[in-house]
Amino acid sequence: MEDCDFNINIAVVGIGLIGGSYAMALRALNPKSIIGIDKDRKTLDYALHKGIIDRGYETGGRFLKEIDLVVIALYPKDTVEFVRNNIQNFKMKVLITDTSSVKRDVVNSIDAFLPDGMEFVSGHPMTGRESRGIEFASADIFIKANYIITPSNGNTSRGLKVIDIMARRIGCSNVTYVSPEEHDYAVAFTSQLPHAVAVSLMNSHEESSMDHIALFAGGSFRDATRVAQINSGLWSQLFIMNSDKLVNEIEKFQKTMDRLKTAIMYKNADTMNHIFQNAVRRRKILAKR
Amino acid sequence: MEDCDFNINIAVVGIGLIGGSYAMALRALNPKSIIGIDKDRKTLDYALHKGIIDRGYETGGRFLKEIDLVVIALYPKDTVEFVRNNIQNFKMKVLITDTSSVKRDVVNSIDAFLPDGMEFVSGHPMTGRESRGIEFASADIFIKANYIITPSNGNTSRGLKVIDIMARRIGCSNVTYVSPEEHDYAVAFTSQLPHAVAVSLMNSHEESSMDHIALFAGGSFRDATRVAQINSGLWSQLFIMNSDKLVNEIEKFQKTMDRLKTAIMYKNADTMNHIFQNAVRRRKILAKR
């Protein structure tokens, strides 16, 4: 596979919202073929019927010997297991990438057993959606998204370049390189903490009072709790794999919240205004990016 | 003024986003006239030019003697002051309403000095918008919104009925009656707490790290911090006027967050899943309303 040539065989593992979107977006790069792997037969049939994939398998196997690029869109633990279980099946020069939203454990685990010659470049498209499943997949989710690549010692400049170019060709506007550690530090704050907050906001009142509360719940509450409709299985795994960093972020947030609480308790308008203006300045920077 | 007849003179005080939207929505009720009061001359000129109001004044005055219904869309303290300063100007049978998002202090203050015959029915349309100013006003903000009325001892069934009908005629789908106390209890949770959380989320990292953080900030972070671009003057007033209830909500939230933090710290997947599933159930109830 040449650096800028995607005239290759690609496998996408996990044909849900993200995997399905990859398959759709990668089609525009004119690959030789796109193979879909998903344990759910109906999902494969749907993806075949829609032309999203050319062939479908319920699990890995010898057919992987033909595959140049493997894109894994599974939960982090399943990502590691898929690679581990298919070491014998992969092509000697295979390039593997993933989409997990925790990196340190995934990269360390795979690097520990991946044979020389095979390469794993870990990536994370910043493209979450509320919905799940192939029906909601769309090539558009990558348009102008940020794409994070977390290089490790096992990576070659060629491997990194292929994933970089892939990310740009499917529509991402920024490709950023950070260490797996730095990635996990950032997502603990920017993704896991807002999820933990949303869940805690919803749980701080009784379920029986929700009908009444709904009458008063305007945009601020609905926005802050949107992601409380959380995928339990995935997020308990993500929180556990990044436990140390997330706990650290929760504690920083709790301290900041305590300062505001004290200002409210003592009706200290000056401190409150100072706190608010700090938040406004930070949010403006975020709004620009 | 008959119960269902809005062929009357109306004054709207404070021609910003909310006041301007009231003026526009009330026009459809075919009032005799809509008078605008705003300290900013340019705002009045804009509203006159657009036909949103028929006459404009920079402050209250004798002209209020002709006004049957006064809708005040000012900050809570300014709402109280406007009524206090114009007691001599109001018509004997005037009906006054407001839009403040804290009620106990506003209702108690005005009830304490309002003469017999004049009536204040406090209301709160659940229609926040991020933008400010008459340019963003629209009659549409009331469509299908919830409208809260907080009756007090001074209210008559006629007064309540007029505001109820007004709320429905401008497009609100639910009109709910709760005490000022109960209103403030609910908004401490549904509006003030999410604002306090958004501000604290933004402030828990250094301003200098925001450019980097923006690369990782997906929908969950952006949604949770949207209202961190807060109007300091208004929100410090709201937080102070509802200090006791808001502090109570922050503490409930902190306890809920602590339970989740402990589960994360001990990597307790079962507890985490239980917490997540509770949040999912509650958020589903909210989504339906």
XYZ file of C-alpha atoms in Angstrom:
578
model
C 0.000 0.000 0.000
C 1.478 3.316 -1.105
C 1.249 6.283 1.254
C -1.463 8.107 -0.616
C -3.078 5.234 -2.415
C -6.091 3.598 -0.881
C -6.506 1.090 -3.697
C -6.322 -1.614 -1.024
C -8.504 -4.026 0.901
C -9.991 -2.542 4.052
C -11.789 -4.259 6.915
C -14.028 -2.371 9.308
C -14.671 -4.192 12.560
C -17.895 -3.279 14.393
C -20.478 -1.910 11.941
C -22.327 0.419 14.302
C -22.674 4.180 14.089
C -18.924 4.797 13.998
C -17.812 1.706 12.065
C -20.633 2.133 9.556
C -19.669 5.765 9.097
C -16.048 4.755 8.457
C -17.126 2.213 5.868
C -19.257 4.845 4.115
C -16.569 7.533 4.244
C -13.772 5.146 3.171
C -15.760 4.169 0.066
C -14.982 7.609 -1.351
C -11.269 6.702 -1.276
C -11.936 3.986 -3.885
C -10.547 0.988 -2.032
C -10.417 -2.418 -3.752
C -12.943 -3.698 -1.259
C -14.472 -2.987 2.133
C -15.069 -5.997 4.346
C -17.390 -5.643 7.334
C -17.020 -7.655 10.522
C -19.841 -7.602 13.052
C -21.205 -10.245 15.372
C -24.759 -9.256 14.403
C -25.862 -10.897 11.167
C -28.722 -8.432 10.631
C -26.286 -5.545 10.774
C -24.108 -7.207 8.143
C -27.124 -7.880 5.918
C -28.230 -4.269 6.226
C -24.725 -2.987 5.397
C -24.434 -5.379 2.435
C -27.860 -4.434 1.152
C -26.998 -0.731 1.323
C -23.643 -1.306 -0.379
C -21.786 -0.017 2.671
C -19.636 -3.167 2.720
C -18.762 -5.654 -0.026
C -18.609 -8.761 2.137
C -19.571 -9.452 5.742
C -18.223 -11.787 8.427
C -19.458 -12.367 11.937
C -15.956 -12.798 13.284
C -12.329 -12.532 12.216
C -10.709 -15.339 10.203
C -8.291 -16.361 7.467
C -9.867 -13.877 5.054
C -7.968 -11.171 6.982
C -4.766 -12.295 5.156
C -6.012 -10.199 2.195
C -6.639 -7.085 4.264
C -4.171 -4.170 4.213
C -5.945 -1.816 6.597
C -8.115 -2.822 9.567
C -10.269 -0.139 11.226
C -11.632 -1.331 14.562
C -14.708 0.458 15.920
C -15.391 -1.645 19.027
C -15.329 -0.973 22.767
C -11.731 -0.665 24.037
C -11.520 -4.144 25.576
C -13.073 -5.754 22.506
C -10.599 -3.831 20.342
C -7.673 -5.382 22.198
C -9.296 -8.834 22.077
C -9.993 -8.630 18.356
C -6.343 -7.902 17.627
C -5.149 -10.591 20.039
C -7.451 -13.243 18.574
C -6.486 -12.518 14.987
C -2.716 -12.223 15.167
C -2.446 -15.455 13.149
C -4.971 -14.216 10.600
C -3.539 -10.772 9.808
C -1.366 -10.093 6.797
C 2.288 -9.716 7.781
C 2.360 -5.975 6.922
C -1.129 -5.140 8.122
C -1.880 -1.644 9.402
C -4.470 -1.596 12.191
C -6.189 1.436 13.648
C -8.954 1.900 16.180
C -11.402 4.542 17.375
C -11.360 4.012 21.164
C -11.830 6.963 23.434
C -9.307 5.690 25.989
C -5.808 5.103 24.690
C -3.162 4.218 27.282
C -4.462 0.719 28.107
C -5.391 -0.070 24.505
C -2.037 1.000 23.066
C 0.014 -0.656 25.823
C -1.932 -3.905 25.584
C -1.707 -4.220 21.819
C 1.924 -3.071 21.637
C 2.811 -5.798 24.130
C 1.773 -8.664 21.860
C 1.770 -7.280 18.292
C 4.483 -9.024 16.214
C 7.137 -7.041 14.350
C 5.948 -6.010 10.914
C 2.340 -5.500 11.939
C 1.526 -1.984 13.017
C -1.143 -0.484 15.258
C -1.742 3.295 14.964
C -4.306 4.343 17.508
C -6.745 7.075 16.490
C -9.782 8.859 17.860
C -12.183 10.785 15.659
C -13.934 13.459 17.754
C -17.331 12.612 16.371
C -19.692 11.322 19.032
C -23.369 11.041 18.333
C -26.274 10.281 20.642
C -27.723 7.596 18.423
C -26.369 4.094 18.015
C -26.392 1.633 15.148
C -25.672 1.397 11.448
C -28.988 3.090 10.602
C -27.569 6.377 11.919
C -24.173 5.996 10.225
C -23.149 8.727 7.818
C -19.955 9.703 6.029
C -20.716 13.263 7.174
C -19.848 12.697 10.827
C -16.167 13.202 9.986
C -16.600 16.482 8.151
C -14.508 19.144 9.894
C -14.088 16.919 12.947
C -10.852 16.838 14.902
C -8.891 13.610 14.611
C -6.457 12.599 17.324
C -3.600 10.175 16.644
C -1.702 8.794 19.654
C 1.632 7.459 18.380
C 3.571 4.835 20.299
C 7.124 3.483 20.042
C 5.966 0.785 17.660
C 4.843 3.256 15.000
C 6.625 4.000 11.720
C 6.394 7.282 9.859
C 4.657 5.401 7.037
C 1.996 3.988 9.378
C 1.313 7.369 10.919
C 1.174 9.008 7.511
C -1.421 6.566 6.163
C -3.785 7.139 9.078
C -3.176 10.892 8.901
C -4.057 10.970 5.206
C -7.044 8.676 5.761
C -8.375 11.028 8.443
C -8.061 14.053 6.154
C -9.525 12.242 3.128
C -12.637 11.225 5.062
C -13.153 14.895 5.904
C -11.449 15.676 9.198
C -10.031 19.168 9.311
C -7.462 18.823 12.099
C -5.184 15.892 12.773
C -3.420 16.251 16.100
C -0.673 14.025 17.545
C -0.541 13.522 21.309
C 0.728 10.707 23.490
C -1.834 8.128 24.703
C -1.305 9.517 28.216
C -2.006 13.083 27.116
C -5.065 11.947 25.159
C -6.537 10.221 28.192
C -5.800 13.275 30.336
C -7.666 15.522 27.874
C -10.726 13.296 27.372
C -11.080 12.807 31.123
C -11.885 16.523 31.223
C -13.589 17.146 27.893
C -15.700 14.018 27.563
C -15.764 11.816 30.657
C -16.298 14.629 33.176
C -19.315 16.090 31.293
C -20.816 12.591 31.180
C -20.217 12.104 34.917
C -21.771 15.533 35.570
C -24.813 14.835 33.383
C -25.457 11.536 35.144
C -25.057 13.142 38.572
C -27.358 16.046 37.675
C -30.089 13.603 36.679
C -29.607 11.494 39.790
C -29.622 14.309 42.323
C -33.456 14.309 42.411
C -35.882 11.419 42.834
C -37.236 9.728 39.748
C -40.775 10.432 40.973
C -40.188 14.183 40.777
C -39.076 14.166 37.115
C -42.519 14.870 35.642
C -42.803 17.987 37.774
C -39.216 19.017 37.097
C -39.783 18.726 33.354
C -42.142 21.719 33.558
C -39.249 23.899 34.689
C -36.463 22.328 32.670
C -35.346 24.769 30.004
C -32.448 24.604 27.610
C -29.681 24.765 30.202
C -30.852 21.648 32.045
C -31.677 19.706 28.903
C -28.297 20.516 27.337
C -26.348 19.691 30.484
C -28.081 16.313 30.839
C -28.364 15.269 27.191
C -25.585 12.684 27.532
C -27.114 11.236 30.709
C -28.824 8.807 28.323
C -25.582 6.954 28.573
C -24.529 3.572 27.175
C -23.797 1.906 30.531
C -21.644 -0.925 29.217
C -19.362 1.323 27.225
C -19.023 4.128 29.740
C -18.365 1.984 32.787
C -15.518 0.452 30.767
C -14.185 3.875 29.718
C -14.431 5.268 33.261
C -12.652 2.251 34.732
C -9.867 2.279 32.140
C -9.243 5.969 32.852
C -10.167 5.902 36.532
C -7.145 7.801 37.921
C -7.376 10.710 35.498
C -11.139 10.994 35.708
C -11.152 11.019 39.515
C -8.540 13.775 39.338
C -10.763 15.816 36.998
C -13.821 15.293 39.187
C -11.869 16.573 42.178
C -10.617 19.655 40.340
C -14.187 20.363 39.250
C -15.488 19.840 42.785
C -12.971 22.363 44.132
C -13.981 24.927 41.522
C -17.638 24.299 42.323
C -16.919 24.698 46.040
C -15.466 28.157 45.453
C -18.620 29.213 43.624
C -20.799 27.628 46.315
C -19.017 29.634 48.993
C -19.555 32.870 47.063
C -23.268 32.037 46.712
C -23.579 31.099 50.379
C -22.052 34.424 51.482
C -23.907 36.355 48.749
C -20.602 37.710 47.564
C -21.475 39.395 44.251
C -17.910 40.536 43.506
C -16.452 37.036 43.752
C -19.354 35.658 41.750
C -18.876 38.215 38.988
C -15.175 37.431 38.909
C -15.913 33.696 38.610
C -18.521 34.300 35.896
C -16.217 36.518 33.867
C -13.454 33.895 33.980
C -15.913 31.330 32.640
C -17.132 33.665 29.897
C -13.561 34.279 28.681
C -12.752 30.551 28.583
C -16.003 29.643 26.855
C -15.351 32.285 24.190
C -12.025 30.627 23.341
C -13.819 27.294 23.029
C -16.574 28.793 20.869
C -13.989 30.043 18.372
C -12.420 26.621 17.827
C -60.755 44.788 30.748
C -62.871 41.683 30.235
C -61.334 38.322 31.026
C -60.819 37.262 27.449
C -60.629 40.622 25.778
C -57.237 42.142 25.163
C -58.637 45.270 23.529
C -56.690 47.218 26.144
C -53.573 49.339 26.558
C -50.468 47.310 27.363
C -47.052 48.487 28.503
C -43.969 46.320 28.184
C -41.089 47.374 30.412
C -37.597 46.395 29.263
C -37.543 45.876 25.496
C -34.803 43.264 25.293
C -35.035 39.718 24.028
C -37.875 38.762 26.384
C -39.715 42.094 26.533
C -39.428 42.554 22.782
C -40.767 39.039 22.243
C -43.736 39.804 24.529
C -44.501 42.981 22.599
C -44.411 41.066 19.316
C -46.512 38.162 20.602
C -49.049 40.434 22.344
C -49.646 42.302 19.071
C -51.520 39.241 17.810
C -54.061 39.744 20.617
C -55.124 43.040 18.991
C -54.568 45.360 21.929
C -55.519 49.054 21.645
C -51.864 49.960 21.941
C -48.508 48.630 23.067
C -46.279 51.088 24.904
C -42.584 50.276 25.280
C -40.475 51.449 28.216
C -36.713 51.068 28.011
C -33.875 53.209 29.296
C -32.066 52.820 25.983
C -33.344 55.302 23.388
C -31.871 53.322 20.471
C -33.800 50.247 21.547
C -37.021 52.255 21.623
C -36.308 53.734 18.187
C -35.631 50.270 16.797
C -38.841 48.882 18.310
C -40.862 51.863 17.033
C -39.333 51.594 13.580
C -40.190 47.882 13.410
C -43.730 48.494 14.653
C -43.108 46.351 17.726
C -44.350 49.173 19.983
C -46.634 52.124 19.278
C -44.979 54.619 21.602
C -41.746 54.559 23.592
C -40.664 56.045 26.922
C -37.300 55.895 28.617
C -38.866 55.656 32.053
C -42.249 55.303 33.744
C -44.538 58.338 34.126
C -48.058 59.725 34.133
C -48.829 58.019 30.812
C -49.137 54.777 32.799
C -52.580 55.969 33.996
C -53.929 54.769 30.621
C -52.347 51.325 30.880
C -54.430 48.274 31.850
C -51.726 45.615 31.715
C -48.033 46.116 32.517
C -45.592 43.343 31.555
C -42.204 43.849 33.201
C -39.211 42.092 31.629
C -36.401 43.474 33.787
C -33.941 41.941 36.244
C -35.712 40.997 39.509
C -34.466 43.981 41.543
C -35.305 46.410 38.745
C -38.752 44.827 38.488
C -39.450 45.617 42.145
C -38.036 49.120 41.760
C -40.095 49.870 38.667
C -43.304 48.986 40.488
C -42.268 50.892 43.615
C -41.367 54.016 41.654
C -44.589 54.068 39.657
C -47.225 53.379 42.305
C -48.495 56.941 41.859
C -48.528 56.585 38.081
C -50.424 53.301 37.706
C -54.130 53.146 36.960
C -56.114 52.170 40.062
C -57.120 48.763 38.614
C -53.848 48.011 36.860
C -52.747 44.401 36.403
C -48.989 43.957 36.550
C -47.021 40.854 35.649
C -43.313 40.069 35.386
C -40.973 37.484 33.920
C -38.369 37.111 36.672
C -36.754 33.771 37.234
C -36.702 34.155 41.018
C -40.048 34.686 42.656
C -40.120 34.682 46.450
C -38.282 37.990 46.955
C -40.010 39.693 44.035
C -43.526 38.678 45.084
C -42.960 39.423 48.791
C -41.419 42.810 48.063
C -44.130 43.991 45.695
C -47.003 42.564 47.783
C -45.665 44.533 50.750
C -46.214 47.927 49.144
C -48.787 47.422 46.369
C -51.999 49.342 47.199
C -55.365 47.583 47.272
C -56.974 47.510 43.861
C -53.714 47.133 41.957
C -52.705 43.545 41.303
C -49.391 41.826 40.662
C -49.505 38.305 39.166
C -46.000 36.943 38.917
C -45.180 34.767 35.900
C -42.220 33.021 34.341
C -42.160 31.906 30.705
C -39.700 29.018 30.327
C -38.117 30.492 27.237
C -34.468 31.365 27.777
C -32.287 32.184 24.840
C -28.536 32.633 24.635
C -28.739 35.899 22.741
C -29.674 39.252 24.211
C -31.389 42.297 22.808
C -34.426 43.328 20.817
C -32.770 42.209 17.559
C -33.203 38.588 18.662
C -36.770 39.007 19.903
C -39.414 36.834 18.291
C -43.037 35.972 19.008
C -42.022 32.345 18.435
C -40.098 31.949 21.688
C -43.378 31.296 23.502
C -44.639 28.593 21.169
C -45.191 25.390 23.168
C -43.214 26.808 26.096
C -44.203 26.096 29.676
C -45.525 29.105 31.579
C -45.338 29.217 35.360
C -47.642 31.434 37.409
C -46.833 31.882 41.106
C -50.000 33.145 42.833
C -49.822 35.043 46.096
C -52.427 36.088 48.674
C -52.990 39.360 46.877
C -54.232 37.680 43.697
C -57.827 37.555 42.472
C -59.238 34.835 40.257
C -59.744 37.491 37.571
C -56.100 38.566 37.697
C -54.857 34.992 37.489
C -57.240 34.214 34.650
C -56.072 37.158 32.537
C -52.421 36.147 32.794
C -53.302 32.493 32.189
C -55.223 33.382 29.019
C -52.480 35.764 27.901
C -49.881 32.977 28.292
C -51.967 30.572 26.206
C -52.798 33.161 23.543
C -49.139 34.000 22.983
C -48.535 30.317 22.336
C -47.578 28.617 25.599
C -48.849 25.067 25.836
C -48.755 24.486 29.596
C -49.670 26.950 32.304
C -48.700 25.665 35.725
C -49.480 27.206 39.126
C -46.969 26.813 41.926
C -46.135 28.900 44.970
C -43.220 31.366 44.677
C -41.322 29.137 47.126
C -41.887 26.020 45.061
C -40.933 27.877 41.887
C -37.618 28.973 43.379
C -36.963 25.454 44.646
C -37.508 24.038 41.142
C -35.453 26.623 39.230
C -32.570 26.249 41.691
C -32.268 22.715 40.338
C -33.375 23.064 36.716
C -31.785 26.362 35.790
C -29.411 27.772 38.403
C -27.565 24.504 39.110
C -26.810 23.828 35.405
C -25.486 27.390 35.120
C -23.306 26.922 38.223
C -22.059 23.606 36.815
C -21.291 25.080 33.384
C -19.313 27.924 34.936
C -17.402 25.523 37.200
C -16.626 23.144 34.320
C -15.109 26.004 32.341
C -13.125 27.259 35.303
C -11.646 23.948 36.380
C -8.815 24.292 33.814
C -6.499 27.216 33.120
C -7.479 29.702 30.471
C -4.124 29.076 28.744
C -5.048 25.423 28.132
C -8.336 26.195 26.362
C -6.921 26.178 22.822
C -5.540 22.688 23.373
C -8.699 21.520 25.116
C -10.821 22.728 22.206
C -9.252 20.007 20.023
C -10.788 17.364 22.274
C -14.045 19.090 23.142
C -16.910 17.260 21.495
C -20.629 17.715 21.877
C -20.887 16.684 25.520
C -18.478 19.373 26.722
C -19.851 22.062 24.439
C -23.443 21.332 25.485
C -22.616 21.213 29.189
C -20.811 24.567 29.038
C -22.998 26.452 26.580
C -24.538 28.602 29.317
C -21.111 29.397 30.807
C -21.278 32.476 28.559
C -23.277 33.910 31.376
C -24.678 37.395 31.923
C -22.771 38.155 35.144
C -24.951 41.008 36.373
C -28.191 39.072 36.024
C -26.967 35.734 37.326
C -25.158 37.029 40.386
C -28.466 38.718 41.308
C -30.456 35.526 40.683
C -27.983 33.375 42.645
C -27.983 35.776 45.580
C -31.776 36.072 45.690
C -32.077 32.273 45.742
C -28.895 31.590 47.694
C -30.306 29.141 50.255
C -32.061 26.898 47.735
C -29.213 26.939 45.235
C -26.613 26.031 47.867
C -28.873 23.151 48.881
C -29.068 21.932 45.266
C -25.307 22.226 44.803
C -24.788 20.106 47.909
C -27.239 17.440 46.752
C -25.483 17.350 43.409
C -22.080 17.138 45.080
C -23.191 14.145 47.146
C -24.513 12.383 44.049
C -21.259 13.140 42.252
C -19.269 11.821 45.206
C -21.045 8.471 45.000
C -20.146 8.182 41.324
C -16.570 9.280 42.055
C -16.210 6.540 44.656
C -17.445 3.917 42.199
C -14.928 5.158 39.609
C -12.113 5.234 42.149
C -12.758 1.621 43.187
C -13.474 0.574 39.589
C -16.813 -0.769 40.698
C -18.599 -1.541 37.431
C -21.800 -2.812 39.065
C -22.356 0.381 41.054
C -21.496 2.457 38.004
C -23.973 0.582 35.815
C -26.638 1.012 38.480
C -25.946 4.763 38.649
C -25.978 5.062 34.850
C -29.234 3.181 34.507
C -30.910 5.421 37.082
C -29.808 8.448 35.087
C -31.015 6.958 31.814
C -34.499 6.312 33.254
C -34.785 9.860 34.612
C -33.525 11.450 31.425
C -36.080 9.469 29.408
C -38.909 10.953 31.471
C -37.506 14.408 30.812
C -37.122 13.735 27.093
C -40.815 12.859 26.826
C -41.980 16.189 28.263
